């Protein structure tokens, strides 16, 4: 597959815009399909801002204005004809996603790859009933998608793994460090592990063992200290394996096995809280402090990108 192929995206919300930014910055021509063309100017402004960040950080050598000349925003699916890869990033709704795929199949070649930036919907569910389910993959990004090196490429039961290998190679050319799941499972790798952690975090807070501040502080200064350098298996290698077995035998029986969403989470969402985006979350915010946290998150994301790149997990670099 040509590394500078034309790539389509579907959806230009916050994450869709970030995904389009990443692909544009890698040198591709990008056509973005949107439901409502009226959002085009807002999306262009957001993407221009993301590109300027990359330019200011020295990651992007072209000017944002030059890069944007390769970007088309349209509500006409026919303009995606002849694109070799299309990545959908719309709401987490099975019916809406499948409706998009059926439209794409009316214009794409039978070998064009359709990827879904789903966080938890099984790829097998998304590809069922399509004309060419073998070319449908999960392509799971992390926000901010134009900064993070994370990506998971997921095969459904009917996926041809050769398409997955093509996306892995493309992702590496975008500056990602992708992981490949050859078998479909809800939540993939990071979400399964992260939500197990979130369940235990809520259990500790709701049962009075610790405050939210305590939990955040401990994880930031322990898990947060080593996780960018080494995943859990490498970390056990580095710190001595036998002790972990002893702790597992003692601790696993006492971990939360709740199957319902935490009450605190239900109440917070019902109150209208969205987090820093509307200055209402687990922590109190003013509009100014919420904006400050957003800015700090972006700055931190760039710093972590540099650190992760410095300590790359590429076997050819680290296992000589």
GROMACS .gro file of C-alpha atoms in nm:
model
  320
    1UNK     CA    1   0.000   0.000   0.000
    2UNK     CA    2   0.137   0.342  -0.099
    3UNK     CA    3   0.231   0.526   0.220
    4UNK     CA    4   0.087   0.855   0.085
    5UNK     CA    5  -0.251   0.724  -0.025
    6UNK     CA    6  -0.568   0.934  -0.010
    7UNK     CA    7  -0.749   0.867   0.315
    8UNK     CA    8  -1.107   0.942   0.410
    9UNK     CA    9  -1.248   1.016   0.752
   10UNK     CA   10  -1.609   1.028   0.869
   11UNK     CA   11  -1.703   1.269   1.146
   12UNK     CA   12  -1.526   1.589   1.252
   13UNK     CA   13  -1.607   1.621   1.618
   14UNK     CA   14  -1.322   1.673   1.862
   15UNK     CA   15  -1.168   1.331   1.807
   16UNK     CA   16  -1.252   1.312   1.437
   17UNK     CA   17  -1.075   1.644   1.390
   18UNK     CA   18  -0.775   1.517   1.586
   19UNK     CA   19  -0.759   1.201   1.371
   20UNK     CA   20  -0.781   1.405   1.050
   21UNK     CA   21  -0.501   1.628   1.184
   22UNK     CA   22  -0.272   1.329   1.246
   23UNK     CA   23  -0.324   1.191   0.896
   24UNK     CA   24  -0.284   1.531   0.729
   25UNK     CA   25   0.035   1.595   0.924
   26UNK     CA   26   0.172   1.263   0.794
   27UNK     CA   27   0.145   1.397   0.438
   28UNK     CA   28  -0.178   1.243   0.313
   29UNK     CA   29  -0.462   1.399   0.119
   30UNK     CA   30  -0.768   1.369   0.342
   31UNK     CA   31  -1.137   1.387   0.256
   32UNK     CA   32  -1.364   1.422   0.559
   33UNK     CA   33  -1.730   1.326   0.530
   34UNK     CA   34  -1.968   1.509   0.767
   35UNK     CA   35  -2.342   1.486   0.821
   36UNK     CA   36  -2.389   1.864   0.831
   37UNK     CA   37  -2.166   2.077   0.607
   38UNK     CA   38  -2.249   2.379   0.827
   39UNK     CA   39  -1.986   2.260   1.077
   40UNK     CA   40  -1.708   2.277   0.818
   41UNK     CA   41  -1.571   2.619   0.918
   42UNK     CA   42  -1.567   2.527   1.287
   43UNK     CA   43  -1.385   2.201   1.208
   44UNK     CA   44  -1.129   2.377   0.985
   45UNK     CA   45  -1.054   2.624   1.263
   46UNK     CA   46  -1.010   2.341   1.516
   47UNK     CA   47  -0.783   2.142   1.282
   48UNK     CA   48  -0.579   2.453   1.201
   49UNK     CA   49  -0.526   2.497   1.577
   50UNK     CA   50  -0.411   2.136   1.614
   51UNK     CA   51  -0.173   2.171   1.320
   52UNK     CA   52  -0.030   2.490   1.467
   53UNK     CA   53   0.044   2.301   1.789
   54UNK     CA   54   0.236   2.038   1.591
   55UNK     CA   55   0.418   2.309   1.397
   56UNK     CA   56   0.512   2.499   1.712
   57UNK     CA   57   0.640   2.176   1.870
   58UNK     CA   58   0.864   2.110   1.569
   59UNK     CA   59   0.677   1.789   1.480
   60UNK     CA   60   0.532   1.940   1.160
   61UNK     CA   61   0.768   2.100   0.908
   62UNK     CA   62   0.499   2.236   0.673
   63UNK     CA   63   0.292   2.538   0.767
   64UNK     CA   64  -0.063   2.461   0.884
   65UNK     CA   65  -0.195   2.658   0.586
   66UNK     CA   66  -0.004   2.440   0.338
   67UNK     CA   67  -0.123   2.122   0.509
   68UNK     CA   68  -0.487   2.233   0.498
   69UNK     CA   69  -0.468   2.260   0.119
   70UNK     CA   70  -0.476   1.878   0.119
   71UNK     CA   71  -0.802   1.866   0.318
   72UNK     CA   72  -1.153   1.848   0.174
   73UNK     CA   73  -1.465   1.858   0.394
   74UNK     CA   74  -1.784   1.734   0.228
   75UNK     CA   75  -2.129   1.591   0.292
   76UNK     CA   76  -2.117   1.398  -0.037
   77UNK     CA   77  -2.011   1.036   0.015
   78UNK     CA   78  -1.928   1.005  -0.357
   79UNK     CA   79  -1.614   1.212  -0.301
   80UNK     CA   80  -1.467   0.920  -0.108
   81UNK     CA   81  -1.457   0.712  -0.425
   82UNK     CA   82  -1.103   0.581  -0.499
   83UNK     CA   83  -0.987   0.631  -0.138
   84UNK     CA   84  -0.799   0.324  -0.012
   85UNK     CA   85  -0.874   0.373   0.359
   86UNK     CA   86  -1.170   0.540   0.534
   87UNK     CA   87  -1.175   0.585   0.911
   88UNK     CA   88  -1.509   0.647   1.082
   89UNK     CA   89  -1.520   0.841   1.409
   90UNK     CA   90  -1.880   0.918   1.492
   91UNK     CA   91  -2.094   0.855   1.800
   92UNK     CA   92  -2.074   0.513   1.971
   93UNK     CA   93  -2.400   0.391   1.820
   94UNK     CA   94  -2.407   0.062   1.631
   95UNK     CA   95  -2.694   0.153   1.398
   96UNK     CA   96  -2.544   0.489   1.303
   97UNK     CA   97  -2.203   0.339   1.238
   98UNK     CA   98  -2.345   0.059   1.024
   99UNK     CA   99  -2.552   0.310   0.828
  100UNK     CA  100  -2.226   0.489   0.742
  101UNK     CA  101  -2.062   0.165   0.631
  102UNK     CA  102  -2.351   0.076   0.400
  103UNK     CA  103  -2.318   0.420   0.236
  104UNK     CA  104  -1.943   0.378   0.202
  105UNK     CA  105  -1.988   0.042   0.032
  106UNK     CA  106  -2.183   0.212  -0.247
  107UNK     CA  107  -1.873   0.409  -0.354
  108UNK     CA  108  -1.560   0.231  -0.227
  109UNK     CA  109  -1.375  -0.046  -0.406
  110UNK     CA  110  -1.413  -0.393  -0.255
  111UNK     CA  111  -1.057  -0.381  -0.121
  112UNK     CA  112  -1.072  -0.035   0.040
  113UNK     CA  113  -1.030  -0.065   0.417
  114UNK     CA  114  -1.305   0.065   0.647
  115UNK     CA  115  -1.186   0.137   0.999
  116UNK     CA  116  -1.394   0.229   1.301
  117UNK     CA  117  -1.260   0.437   1.589
  118UNK     CA  118  -1.480   0.251   1.832
  119UNK     CA  119  -1.389   0.233   2.199
  120UNK     CA  120  -1.578  -0.080   2.295
  121UNK     CA  121  -1.821  -0.205   2.026
  122UNK     CA  122  -1.704  -0.547   1.899
  123UNK     CA  123  -1.579  -0.523   1.541
  124UNK     CA  124  -1.767  -0.844   1.460
  125UNK     CA  125  -2.095  -0.666   1.535
  126UNK     CA  126  -2.002  -0.372   1.311
  127UNK     CA  127  -1.899  -0.583   1.012
  128UNK     CA  128  -2.199  -0.815   1.010
  129UNK     CA  129  -2.433  -0.776   0.712
  130UNK     CA  130  -2.186  -0.584   0.496
  131UNK     CA  131  -2.093  -0.680   0.141
  132UNK     CA  132  -1.724  -0.707   0.225
  133UNK     CA  133  -1.692  -0.759   0.601
  134UNK     CA  134  -1.337  -0.886   0.561
  135UNK     CA  135  -1.204  -0.531   0.510
  136UNK     CA  136  -1.365  -0.384   0.823
  137UNK     CA  137  -1.134  -0.327   1.121
  138UNK     CA  138  -1.137  -0.150   1.453
  139UNK     CA  139  -0.883   0.135   1.459
  140UNK     CA  140  -0.883   0.259   1.818
  141UNK     CA  141  -0.711   0.595   1.877
  142UNK     CA  142  -0.637   0.783   2.199
  143UNK     CA  143  -0.721   1.149   2.245
  144UNK     CA  144  -0.549   1.376   2.150
  145UNK     CA  145  -0.509   1.157   1.840
  146UNK     CA  146  -0.263   1.393   1.672
  147UNK     CA  147  -0.023   1.374   1.968
  148UNK     CA  148  -0.044   1.029   2.129
  149UNK     CA  149   0.153   0.733   1.994
  150UNK     CA  150  -0.120   0.486   2.092
  151UNK     CA  151  -0.326   0.283   1.848
  152UNK     CA  152  -0.500  -0.055   1.857
  153UNK     CA  153  -0.591  -0.233   1.533
  154UNK     CA  154  -0.863  -0.493   1.592
  155UNK     CA  155  -0.983  -0.777   1.371
  156UNK     CA  156  -1.343  -0.894   1.381
  157UNK     CA  157  -1.437  -1.257   1.322
  158UNK     CA  158  -1.461  -1.195   0.948
  159UNK     CA  159  -1.162  -0.960   0.907
  160UNK     CA  160  -0.874  -1.050   0.677
  161UNK     CA  161  -0.562  -1.000   0.889
  162UNK     CA  162  -0.370  -0.881   0.580
  163UNK     CA  163  -0.575  -0.559   0.592
  164UNK     CA  164  -0.479  -0.522   0.958
  165UNK     CA  165  -0.112  -0.553   0.870
  166UNK     CA  166  -0.156  -0.274   0.614
  167UNK     CA  167  -0.306  -0.044   0.878
  168UNK     CA  168  -0.029  -0.128   1.126
  169UNK     CA  169   0.231  -0.027   0.865
  170UNK     CA  170   0.041   0.294   0.791
  171UNK     CA  171   0.007   0.374   1.161
  172UNK     CA  172   0.382   0.339   1.208
  173UNK     CA  173   0.433   0.590   0.927
  174UNK     CA  174   0.202   0.827   1.119
  175UNK     CA  175   0.431   0.809   1.424
  176UNK     CA  176   0.216   0.558   1.612
  177UNK     CA  177   0.325   0.248   1.804
  178UNK     CA  178   0.027   0.025   1.717
  179UNK     CA  179  -0.086  -0.298   1.881
  180UNK     CA  180  -0.266  -0.567   1.680
  181UNK     CA  181  -0.553  -0.778   1.814
  182UNK     CA  182  -0.613  -1.073   1.581
  183UNK     CA  183  -0.921  -1.180   1.779
  184UNK     CA  184  -1.220  -0.960   1.863
  185UNK     CA  185  -1.302  -0.879   2.224
  186UNK     CA  186  -1.515  -0.599   2.370
  187UNK     CA  187  -1.304  -0.310   2.499
  188UNK     CA  188  -0.983  -0.436   2.332
  189UNK     CA  189  -0.666  -0.401   2.545
  190UNK     CA  190  -0.647  -0.063   2.712
  191UNK     CA  191  -1.017  -0.013   2.778
  192UNK     CA  192  -1.056  -0.354   2.940
  193UNK     CA  193  -0.764  -0.285   3.172
  194UNK     CA  194  -0.852   0.081   3.232
  195UNK     CA  195  -1.215   0.009   3.321
  196UNK     CA  196  -1.110  -0.266   3.560
  197UNK     CA  197  -0.896   0.002   3.727
  198UNK     CA  198  -1.184   0.254   3.724
  199UNK     CA  199  -1.419   0.001   3.883
  200UNK     CA  200  -1.174  -0.053   4.169
  201UNK     CA  201  -1.116   0.323   4.202
  202UNK     CA  202  -1.491   0.383   4.245
  203UNK     CA  203  -1.510   0.092   4.491
  204UNK     CA  204  -1.241   0.252   4.710
  205UNK     CA  205  -1.407   0.596   4.702
  206UNK     CA  206  -1.770   0.489   4.742
  207UNK     CA  207  -1.687   0.262   5.036
  208UNK     CA  208  -1.489   0.528   5.218
  209UNK     CA  209  -1.143   0.375   5.193
  210UNK     CA  210  -0.996   0.683   5.023
  211UNK     CA  211  -1.098   1.010   4.862
  212UNK     CA  212  -1.086   1.079   4.491
  213UNK     CA  213  -0.783   1.298   4.558
  214UNK     CA  214  -0.609   1.011   4.738
  215UNK     CA  215  -0.674   0.766   4.456
  216UNK     CA  216  -0.558   1.011   4.190
  217UNK     CA  217  -0.247   1.098   4.389
  218UNK     CA  218  -0.143   0.736   4.441
  219UNK     CA  219  -0.194   0.637   4.079
  220UNK     CA  220  -0.017   0.945   3.944
  221UNK     CA  221   0.289   0.879   4.158
  222UNK     CA  222   0.308   0.500   4.118
  223UNK     CA  223   0.137   0.370   3.803
  224UNK     CA  224   0.184   0.708   3.635
  225UNK     CA  225   0.554   0.703   3.714
  226UNK     CA  226   0.640   0.385   3.521
  227UNK     CA  227   0.361   0.310   3.275
  228UNK     CA  228   0.500   0.517   2.986
  229UNK     CA  229   0.834   0.337   3.014
  230UNK     CA  230   0.711  -0.020   3.057
  231UNK     CA  231   0.380  -0.203   3.030
  232UNK     CA  232   0.273  -0.434   3.313
  233UNK     CA  233   0.458  -0.743   3.194
  234UNK     CA  234   0.785  -0.558   3.135
  235UNK     CA  235   0.744  -0.386   3.473
  236UNK     CA  236   0.712  -0.722   3.648
  237UNK     CA  237   1.030  -0.835   3.473
  238UNK     CA  238   1.205  -0.523   3.595
  239UNK     CA  239   1.088  -0.545   3.956
  240UNK     CA  240   1.089  -0.918   4.027
  241UNK     CA  241   0.817  -1.164   3.926
  242UNK     CA  242   0.761  -1.393   4.232
  243UNK     CA  243   0.623  -1.122   4.462
  244UNK     CA  244   0.343  -1.049   4.216
  245UNK     CA  245   0.216  -1.407   4.236
  246UNK     CA  246   0.198  -1.384   4.614
  247UNK     CA  247   0.000  -1.059   4.599
  248UNK     CA  248  -0.231  -1.194   4.327
  249UNK     CA  249  -0.328  -1.492   4.543
  250UNK     CA  250  -0.407  -1.268   4.838
  251UNK     CA  251  -0.562  -0.970   4.661
  252UNK     CA  252  -0.764  -1.104   4.366
  253UNK     CA  253  -1.042  -1.251   4.586
  254UNK     CA  254  -1.100  -0.908   4.744
  255UNK     CA  255  -1.115  -0.695   4.429
  256UNK     CA  256  -1.448  -0.551   4.320
  257UNK     CA  257  -1.648  -0.766   4.079
  258UNK     CA  258  -1.938  -0.520   4.044
  259UNK     CA  259  -2.136  -0.556   3.721
  260UNK     CA  260  -2.334  -0.231   3.757
  261UNK     CA  261  -2.206   0.119   3.681
  262UNK     CA  262  -2.102   0.304   4.001
  263UNK     CA  263  -2.377   0.508   4.168
  264UNK     CA  264  -2.147   0.811   4.189
  265UNK     CA  265  -2.097   0.798   3.812
  266UNK     CA  266  -2.471   0.765   3.743
  267UNK     CA  267  -2.547   1.065   3.964
  268UNK     CA  268  -2.275   1.281   3.815
  269UNK     CA  269  -2.383   1.218   3.455
  270UNK     CA  270  -2.748   1.274   3.548
  271UNK     CA  271  -2.653   1.614   3.688
  272UNK     CA  272  -2.520   1.720   3.348
  273UNK     CA  273  -2.150   1.695   3.429
  274UNK     CA  274  -1.920   1.644   3.131
  275UNK     CA  275  -1.587   1.731   3.289
  276UNK     CA  276  -1.368   2.027   3.198
  277UNK     CA  277  -1.560   2.076   2.871
  278UNK     CA  278  -1.847   2.230   3.072
  279UNK     CA  279  -1.651   2.302   3.394
  280UNK     CA  280  -1.851   2.040   3.585
  281UNK     CA  281  -1.698   1.712   3.698
  282UNK     CA  282  -1.561   1.508   3.985
  283UNK     CA  283  -1.360   1.814   4.086
  284UNK     CA  284  -1.492   2.172   4.110
  285UNK     CA  285  -1.395   2.407   3.825
  286UNK     CA  286  -1.440   2.764   3.724
  287UNK     CA  287  -1.443   2.832   3.348
  288UNK     CA  288  -1.089   2.966   3.389
  289UNK     CA  289  -0.957   2.666   3.582
  290UNK     CA  290  -1.120   2.423   3.338
  291UNK     CA  291  -0.949   2.599   3.047
  292UNK     CA  292  -0.620   2.585   3.239
  293UNK     CA  293  -0.653   2.208   3.289
  294UNK     CA  294  -0.725   2.158   2.918
  295UNK     CA  295  -0.417   2.359   2.823
  296UNK     CA  296  -0.204   2.169   3.075
  297UNK     CA  297  -0.329   1.836   2.936
  298UNK     CA  298  -0.217   1.929   2.585
  299UNK     CA  299   0.124   2.046   2.708
  300UNK     CA  300   0.163   1.729   2.914
  301UNK     CA  301   0.063   1.514   2.615
  302UNK     CA  302   0.344   1.662   2.407
  303UNK     CA  303   0.593   1.607   2.692
  304UNK     CA  304   0.486   1.244   2.731
  305UNK     CA  305   0.511   1.192   2.353
  306UNK     CA  306   0.874   1.306   2.368
  307UNK     CA  307   0.947   1.083   2.667
  308UNK     CA  308   0.782   0.778   2.508
  309UNK     CA  309   0.977   0.834   2.187
  310UNK     CA  310   1.304   0.867   2.384
  311UNK     CA  311   1.239   0.532   2.553
  312UNK     CA  312   1.091   0.358   2.250
  313UNK     CA  313   0.968   0.001   2.293
  314UNK     CA  314   1.077  -0.090   1.939
  315UNK     CA  315   1.255  -0.427   1.981
  316UNK     CA  316   1.517  -0.333   1.723
  317UNK     CA  317   1.618  -0.039   1.943
  318UNK     CA  318   1.588  -0.190   2.290
  319UNK     CA  319   1.678  -0.558   2.269
  320UNK     CA  320   2.018  -0.539   2.101
   0.00000   0.00000   0.00000
